[in-house]
PDB file of C-alpha atoms in Angstrom:
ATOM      1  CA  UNK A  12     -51.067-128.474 157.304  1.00  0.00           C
ATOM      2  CA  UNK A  13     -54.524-129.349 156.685  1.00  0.00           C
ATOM      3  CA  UNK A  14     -55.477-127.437 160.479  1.00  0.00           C
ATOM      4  CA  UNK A  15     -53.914-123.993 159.093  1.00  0.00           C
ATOM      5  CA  UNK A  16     -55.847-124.237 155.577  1.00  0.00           C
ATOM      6  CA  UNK A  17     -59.253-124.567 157.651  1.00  0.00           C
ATOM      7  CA  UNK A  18     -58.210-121.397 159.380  1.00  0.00           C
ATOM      8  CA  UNK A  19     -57.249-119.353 156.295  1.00  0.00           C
ATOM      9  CA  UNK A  20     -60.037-120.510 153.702  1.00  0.00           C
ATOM     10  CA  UNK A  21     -63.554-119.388 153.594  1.00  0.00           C
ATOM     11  CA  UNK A  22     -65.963-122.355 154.396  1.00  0.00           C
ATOM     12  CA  UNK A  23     -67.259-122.569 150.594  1.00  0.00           C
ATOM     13  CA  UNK A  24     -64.022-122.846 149.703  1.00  0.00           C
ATOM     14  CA  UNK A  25     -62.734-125.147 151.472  1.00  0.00           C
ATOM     15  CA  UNK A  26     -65.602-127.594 150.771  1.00  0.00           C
ATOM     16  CA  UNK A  27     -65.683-126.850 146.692  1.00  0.00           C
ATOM     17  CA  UNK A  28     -61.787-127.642 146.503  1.00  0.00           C
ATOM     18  CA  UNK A  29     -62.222-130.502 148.580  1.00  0.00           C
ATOM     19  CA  UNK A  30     -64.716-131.957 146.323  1.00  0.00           C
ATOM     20  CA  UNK A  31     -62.660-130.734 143.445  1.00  0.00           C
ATOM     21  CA  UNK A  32     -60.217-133.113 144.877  1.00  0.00           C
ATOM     22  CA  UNK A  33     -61.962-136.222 145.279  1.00  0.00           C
ATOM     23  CA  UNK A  34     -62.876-136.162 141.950  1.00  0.00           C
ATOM     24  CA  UNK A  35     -60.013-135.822 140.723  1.00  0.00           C
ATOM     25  CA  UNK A  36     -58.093-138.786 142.407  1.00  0.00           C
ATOM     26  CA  UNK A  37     -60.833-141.176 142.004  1.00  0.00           C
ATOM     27  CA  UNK A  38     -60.160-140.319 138.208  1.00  0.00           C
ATOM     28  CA  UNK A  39     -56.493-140.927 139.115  1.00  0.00           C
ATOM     29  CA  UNK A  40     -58.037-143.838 140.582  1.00  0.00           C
ATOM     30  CA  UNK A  41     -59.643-145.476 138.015  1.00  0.00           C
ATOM     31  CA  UNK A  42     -56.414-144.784 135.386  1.00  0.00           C
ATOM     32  CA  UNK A  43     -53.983-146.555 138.174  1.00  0.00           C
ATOM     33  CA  UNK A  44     -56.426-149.249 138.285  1.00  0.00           C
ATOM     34  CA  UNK A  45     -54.531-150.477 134.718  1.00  0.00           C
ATOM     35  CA  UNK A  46     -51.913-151.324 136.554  1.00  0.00           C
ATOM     36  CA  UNK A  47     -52.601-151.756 140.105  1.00  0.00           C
ATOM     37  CA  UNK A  48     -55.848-153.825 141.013  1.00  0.00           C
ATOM     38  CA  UNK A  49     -55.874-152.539 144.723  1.00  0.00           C
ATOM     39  CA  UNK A  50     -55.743-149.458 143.560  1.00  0.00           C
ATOM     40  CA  UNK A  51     -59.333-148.368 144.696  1.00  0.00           C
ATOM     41  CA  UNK A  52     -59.141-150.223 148.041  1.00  0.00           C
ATOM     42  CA  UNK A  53     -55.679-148.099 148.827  1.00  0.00           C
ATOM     43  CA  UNK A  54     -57.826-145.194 147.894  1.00  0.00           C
ATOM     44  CA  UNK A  55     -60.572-146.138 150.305  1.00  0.00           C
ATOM     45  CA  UNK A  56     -57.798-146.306 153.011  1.00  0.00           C
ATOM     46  CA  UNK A  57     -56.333-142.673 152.285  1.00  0.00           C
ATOM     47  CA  UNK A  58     -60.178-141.402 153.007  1.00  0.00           C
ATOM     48  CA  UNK A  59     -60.463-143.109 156.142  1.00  0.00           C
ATOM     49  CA  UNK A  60     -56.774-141.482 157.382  1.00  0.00           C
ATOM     50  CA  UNK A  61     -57.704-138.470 156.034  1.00  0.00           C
ATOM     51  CA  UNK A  62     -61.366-138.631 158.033  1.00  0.00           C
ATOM     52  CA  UNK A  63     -59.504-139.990 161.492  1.00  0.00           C
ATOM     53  CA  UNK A  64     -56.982-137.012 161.077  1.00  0.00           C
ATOM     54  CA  UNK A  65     -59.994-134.397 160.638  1.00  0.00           C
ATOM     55  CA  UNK A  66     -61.333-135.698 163.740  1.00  0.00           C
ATOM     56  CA  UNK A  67     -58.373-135.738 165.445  1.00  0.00           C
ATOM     57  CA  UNK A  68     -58.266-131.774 164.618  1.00  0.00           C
ATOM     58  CA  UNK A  69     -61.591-131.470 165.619  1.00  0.00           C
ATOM     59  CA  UNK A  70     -61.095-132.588 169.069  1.00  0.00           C
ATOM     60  CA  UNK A  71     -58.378-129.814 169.475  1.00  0.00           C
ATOM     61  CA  UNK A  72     -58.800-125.862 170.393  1.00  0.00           C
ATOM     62  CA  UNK A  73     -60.683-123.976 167.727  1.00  0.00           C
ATOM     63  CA  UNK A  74     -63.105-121.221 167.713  1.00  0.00           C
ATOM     64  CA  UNK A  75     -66.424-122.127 166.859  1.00  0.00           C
ATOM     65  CA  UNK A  76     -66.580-120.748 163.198  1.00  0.00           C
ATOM     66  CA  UNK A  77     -62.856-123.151 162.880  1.00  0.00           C
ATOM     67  CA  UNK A  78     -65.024-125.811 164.670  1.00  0.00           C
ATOM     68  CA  UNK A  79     -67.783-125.914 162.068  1.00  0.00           C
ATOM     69  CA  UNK A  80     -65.255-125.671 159.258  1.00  0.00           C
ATOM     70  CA  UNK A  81     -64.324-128.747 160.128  1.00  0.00           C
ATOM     71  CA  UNK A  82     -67.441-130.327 160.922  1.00  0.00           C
ATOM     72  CA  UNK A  83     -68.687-129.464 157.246  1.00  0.00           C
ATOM     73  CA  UNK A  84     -65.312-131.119 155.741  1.00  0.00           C
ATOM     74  CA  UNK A  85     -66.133-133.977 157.675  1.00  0.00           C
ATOM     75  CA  UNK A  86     -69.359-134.304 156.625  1.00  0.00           C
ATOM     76  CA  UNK A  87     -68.479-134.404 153.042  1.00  0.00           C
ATOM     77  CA  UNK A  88     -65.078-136.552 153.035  1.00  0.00           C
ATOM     78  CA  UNK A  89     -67.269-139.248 155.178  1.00  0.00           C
ATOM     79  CA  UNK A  90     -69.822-139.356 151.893  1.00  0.00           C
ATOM     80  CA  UNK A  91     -66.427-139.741 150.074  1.00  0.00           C
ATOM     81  CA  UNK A  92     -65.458-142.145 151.846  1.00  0.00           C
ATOM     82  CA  UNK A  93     -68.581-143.784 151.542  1.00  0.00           C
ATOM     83  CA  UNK A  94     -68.642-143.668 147.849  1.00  0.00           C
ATOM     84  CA  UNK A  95     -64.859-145.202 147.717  1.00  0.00           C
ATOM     85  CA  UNK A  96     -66.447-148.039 149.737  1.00  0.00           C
ATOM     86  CA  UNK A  97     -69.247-148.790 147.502  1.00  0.00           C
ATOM     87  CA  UNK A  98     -66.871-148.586 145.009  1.00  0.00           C
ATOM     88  CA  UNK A  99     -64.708-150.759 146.177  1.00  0.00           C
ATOM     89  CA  UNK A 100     -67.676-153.461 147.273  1.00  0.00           C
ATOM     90  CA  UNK A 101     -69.094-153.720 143.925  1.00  0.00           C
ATOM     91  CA  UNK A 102     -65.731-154.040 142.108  1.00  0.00           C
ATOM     92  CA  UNK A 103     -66.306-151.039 140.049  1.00  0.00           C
ATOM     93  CA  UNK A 104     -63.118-150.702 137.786  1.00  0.00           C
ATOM     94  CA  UNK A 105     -64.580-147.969 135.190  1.00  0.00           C
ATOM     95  CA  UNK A 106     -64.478-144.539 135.327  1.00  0.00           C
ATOM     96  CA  UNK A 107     -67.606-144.510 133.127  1.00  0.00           C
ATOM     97  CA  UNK A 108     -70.094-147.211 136.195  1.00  0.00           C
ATOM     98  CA  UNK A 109     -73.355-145.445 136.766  1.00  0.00           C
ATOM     99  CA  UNK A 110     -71.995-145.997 140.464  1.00  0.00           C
ATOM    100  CA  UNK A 111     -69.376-143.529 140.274  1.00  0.00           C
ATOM    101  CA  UNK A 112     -71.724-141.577 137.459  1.00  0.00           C
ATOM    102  CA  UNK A 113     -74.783-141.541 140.311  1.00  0.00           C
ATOM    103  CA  UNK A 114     -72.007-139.139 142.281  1.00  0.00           C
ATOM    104  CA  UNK A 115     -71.944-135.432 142.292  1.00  0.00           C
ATOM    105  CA  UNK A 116     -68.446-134.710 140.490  1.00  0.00           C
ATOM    106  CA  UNK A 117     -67.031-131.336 140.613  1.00  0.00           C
ATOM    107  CA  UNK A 118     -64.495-130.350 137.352  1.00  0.00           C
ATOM    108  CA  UNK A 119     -62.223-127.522 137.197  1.00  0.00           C
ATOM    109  CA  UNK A 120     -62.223-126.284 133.886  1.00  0.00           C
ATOM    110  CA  UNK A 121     -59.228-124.076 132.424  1.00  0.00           C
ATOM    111  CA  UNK A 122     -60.555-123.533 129.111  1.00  0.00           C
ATOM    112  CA  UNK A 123     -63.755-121.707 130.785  1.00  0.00           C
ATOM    113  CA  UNK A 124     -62.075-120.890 133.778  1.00  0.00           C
ATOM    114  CA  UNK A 125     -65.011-122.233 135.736  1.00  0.00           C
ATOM    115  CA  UNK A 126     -66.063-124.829 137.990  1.00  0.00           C
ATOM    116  CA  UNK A 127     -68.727-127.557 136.518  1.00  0.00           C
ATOM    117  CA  UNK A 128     -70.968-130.274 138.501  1.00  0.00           C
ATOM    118  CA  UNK A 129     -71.285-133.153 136.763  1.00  0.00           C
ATOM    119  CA  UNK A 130     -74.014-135.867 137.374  1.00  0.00           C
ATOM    120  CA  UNK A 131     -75.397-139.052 135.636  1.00  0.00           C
ATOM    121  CA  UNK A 132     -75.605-137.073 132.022  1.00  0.00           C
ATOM    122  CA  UNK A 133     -75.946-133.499 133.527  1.00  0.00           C
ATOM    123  CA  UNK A 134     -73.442-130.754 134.247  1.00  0.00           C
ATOM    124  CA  UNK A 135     -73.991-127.705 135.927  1.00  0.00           C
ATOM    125  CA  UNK A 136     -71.924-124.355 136.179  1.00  0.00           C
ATOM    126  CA  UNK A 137     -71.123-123.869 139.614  1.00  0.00           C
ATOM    127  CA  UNK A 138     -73.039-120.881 140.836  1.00  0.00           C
ATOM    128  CA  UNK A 139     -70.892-119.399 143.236  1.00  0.00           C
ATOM    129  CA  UNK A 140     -74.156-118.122 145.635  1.00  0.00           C
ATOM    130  CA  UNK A 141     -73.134-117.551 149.122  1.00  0.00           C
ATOM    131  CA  UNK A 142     -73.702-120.687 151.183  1.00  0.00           C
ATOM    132  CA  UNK A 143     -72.510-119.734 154.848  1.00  0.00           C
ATOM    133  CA  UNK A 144     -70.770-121.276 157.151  1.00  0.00           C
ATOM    134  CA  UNK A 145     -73.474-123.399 158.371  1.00  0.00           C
ATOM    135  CA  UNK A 146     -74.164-127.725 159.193  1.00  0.00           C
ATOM    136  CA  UNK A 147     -74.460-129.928 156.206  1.00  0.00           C
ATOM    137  CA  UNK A 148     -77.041-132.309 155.661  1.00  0.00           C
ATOM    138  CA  UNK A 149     -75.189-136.393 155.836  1.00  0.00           C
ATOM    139  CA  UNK A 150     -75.470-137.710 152.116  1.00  0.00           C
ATOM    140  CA  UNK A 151     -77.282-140.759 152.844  1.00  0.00           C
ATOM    141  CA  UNK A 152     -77.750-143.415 149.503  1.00  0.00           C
ATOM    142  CA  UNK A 153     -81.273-142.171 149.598  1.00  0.00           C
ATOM    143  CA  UNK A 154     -80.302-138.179 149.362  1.00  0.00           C
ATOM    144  CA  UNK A 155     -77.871-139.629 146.186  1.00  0.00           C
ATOM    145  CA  UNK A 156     -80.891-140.736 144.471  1.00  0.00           C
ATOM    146  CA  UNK A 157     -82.689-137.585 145.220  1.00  0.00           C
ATOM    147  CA  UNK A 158     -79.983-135.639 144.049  1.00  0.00           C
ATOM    148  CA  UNK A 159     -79.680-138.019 140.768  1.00  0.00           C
ATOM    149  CA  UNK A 160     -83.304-137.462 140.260  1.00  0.00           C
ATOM    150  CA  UNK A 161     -83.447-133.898 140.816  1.00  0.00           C
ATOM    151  CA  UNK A 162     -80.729-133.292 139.159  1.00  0.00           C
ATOM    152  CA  UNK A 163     -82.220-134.836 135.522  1.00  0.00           C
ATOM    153  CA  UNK A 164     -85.428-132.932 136.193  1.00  0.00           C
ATOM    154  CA  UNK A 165     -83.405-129.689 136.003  1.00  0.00           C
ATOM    155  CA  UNK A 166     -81.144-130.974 133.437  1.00  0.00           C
ATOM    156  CA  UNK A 167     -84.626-131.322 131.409  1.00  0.00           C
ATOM    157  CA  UNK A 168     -85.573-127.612 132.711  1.00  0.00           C
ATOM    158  CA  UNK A 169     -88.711-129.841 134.270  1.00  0.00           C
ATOM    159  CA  UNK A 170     -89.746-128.990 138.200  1.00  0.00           C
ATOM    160  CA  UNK A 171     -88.615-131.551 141.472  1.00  0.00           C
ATOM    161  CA  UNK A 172     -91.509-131.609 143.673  1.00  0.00           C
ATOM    162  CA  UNK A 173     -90.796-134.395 146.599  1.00  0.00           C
ATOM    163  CA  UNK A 174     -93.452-135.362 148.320  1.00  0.00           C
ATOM    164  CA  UNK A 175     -93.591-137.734 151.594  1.00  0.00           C
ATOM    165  CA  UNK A 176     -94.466-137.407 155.193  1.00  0.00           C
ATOM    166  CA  UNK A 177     -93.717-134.542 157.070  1.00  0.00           C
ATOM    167  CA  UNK A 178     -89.976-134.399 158.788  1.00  0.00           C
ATOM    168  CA  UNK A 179     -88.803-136.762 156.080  1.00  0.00           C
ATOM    169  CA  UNK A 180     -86.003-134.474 154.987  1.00  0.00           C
ATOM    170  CA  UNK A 181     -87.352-133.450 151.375  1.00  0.00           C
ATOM    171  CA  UNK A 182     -87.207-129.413 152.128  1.00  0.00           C
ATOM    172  CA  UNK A 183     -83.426-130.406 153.735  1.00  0.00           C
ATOM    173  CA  UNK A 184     -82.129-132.424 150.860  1.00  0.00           C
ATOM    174  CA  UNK A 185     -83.451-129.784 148.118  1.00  0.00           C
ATOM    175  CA  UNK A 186     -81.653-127.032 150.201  1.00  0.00           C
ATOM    176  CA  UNK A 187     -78.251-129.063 150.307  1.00  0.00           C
ATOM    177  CA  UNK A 188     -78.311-130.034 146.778  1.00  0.00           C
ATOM    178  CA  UNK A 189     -78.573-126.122 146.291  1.00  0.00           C
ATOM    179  CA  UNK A 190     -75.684-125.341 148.422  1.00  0.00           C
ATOM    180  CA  UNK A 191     -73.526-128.312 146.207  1.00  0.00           C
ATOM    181  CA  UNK A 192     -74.590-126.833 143.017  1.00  0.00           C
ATOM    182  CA  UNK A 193     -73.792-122.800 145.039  1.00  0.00           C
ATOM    183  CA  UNK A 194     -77.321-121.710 143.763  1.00  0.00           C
ATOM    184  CA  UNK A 195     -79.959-120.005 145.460  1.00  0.00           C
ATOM    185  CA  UNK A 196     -82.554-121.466 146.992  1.00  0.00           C
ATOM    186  CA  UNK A 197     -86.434-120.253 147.885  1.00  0.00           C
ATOM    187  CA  UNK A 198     -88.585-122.356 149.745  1.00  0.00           C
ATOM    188  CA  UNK A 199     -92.163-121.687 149.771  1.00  0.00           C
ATOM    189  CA  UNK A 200     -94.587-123.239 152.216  1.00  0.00           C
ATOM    190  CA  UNK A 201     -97.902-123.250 150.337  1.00  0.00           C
ATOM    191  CA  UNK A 202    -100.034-124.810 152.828  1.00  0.00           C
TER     192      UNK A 202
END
C-alpha cells in the first residue's frame, strides 16, 4: 500500500519516483489519446483519487517525519494534478504542447543509468544532493514560469537573478527548483 511505501522510503525518494511516475503516464497519456479522446480527463480523475487517498492517510496516526512524508507527496501530486487540469482545459492532445513542455519532467534513463530533468529544450542530470525531509514550496503557474525561465538561463550557463519586493518568494522558488533538480544550493544575502 501506498501508507507502507511512505514508511519504508527515504523522503527524496519517494518524491523523485513519484515524479518519475507522472511523467511517465502522462506520456502513456498522450499515446492512449489515439484511441481514447477522454483519455486525459480519466487521467485528471486518477490524480484527484490518488490526492483524496493521500489525505485520507494523512489524517491517520503517523510520526511526524511519516507526517511530512506525506505532506511533501501531497504537495507535488496536487501540482500534478494541476498540470492534468490545464491540460485537460486547453485540449492539449500532444505530447510535444509547450504546456506539457513548460513542466518539469523527470526520465529514467537505462542506457546511462541515470535520472534526467527535462524542461522546455533543457535537460538536466539529476544531482542526487541531499534535500531533507523538509516542507515544499506549492508550484504556483507563476513558480512554473520561474522555473521555465531559470531553467533556460542555466541551460545557456547564463546567471538567474530575480528581483521583486521583499517576501515575494524569489529566494523560496530558487531553493525549490534546487531541491527538483537535487543540486546544491548557496544563498548569499549581499545587502
Amino acid at each position: 500500500s501506498v501508507g507502507d511505501w511512505l514508511k519504508e522510503t527515504p523522503n527524496q525518494i519517494i518524491l523523485t519516483v513519484s515524479l518519475l511516475d507522472f511523467t511517465r503516464e502522462m506520456t502513456k497519456t498522450f499515446e492512449n489519446l489515439q484511441t481514447n479522446d477522454q483519455a486525459m480527463q480519466a487521467f485528471y480523475q486518477s490524480k484527484v483519487d490518488g490526492l483524496v487517498e493521500l489525505i485520507d492517510l494523512v489524517r491517520t496516526d503517523m510520526s511526524k517525519a511519516d507526517r511530512m512524508k506525506t505532506m511533501c507527496l501531497i504537495t507535488l501530486d496536487a501540482h500534478s494534478r494541476d498540470i492534468s487540469l490545464k491540460l485537460v482545459n486547453f485540449k492539449v492532445t500532444d505530447v510535444n504542447h509547450f504546456e506539457w513542455q513548460s513542466q518539469l519532467r523527470f526520465e529514467w534513463r537505462e542506457a546511462e543509468g541515470d535520472c534526467f530533468i527535462m524542461i522546455v529544450d533543457a535537460e538536466f542530470r539529476y544531482g542526487f544532493e541531499y534535500i531533507g525531509n523538509g516542507a515544499r514550496l506549492v508550484i504556483t503557474p507563476l513558480t512554473d514560469r520561474i522555473y521555465v525561465t531559470a531553467t533556460q538561463a542555466l541551460k545557456l550557463c547564463m546567471g538567474c537573478a530575480p528581483a521583486g519586493p521583499a517576501g515575494t518568494g524569489k529566494t523560496e522558488t530558487t531553493k525549490d527548483l534546487g531541491a527538483m533538480l537535487a543540486k546544491c544550493i548557496y544563498v548569499f544575502n549581499c545587502a
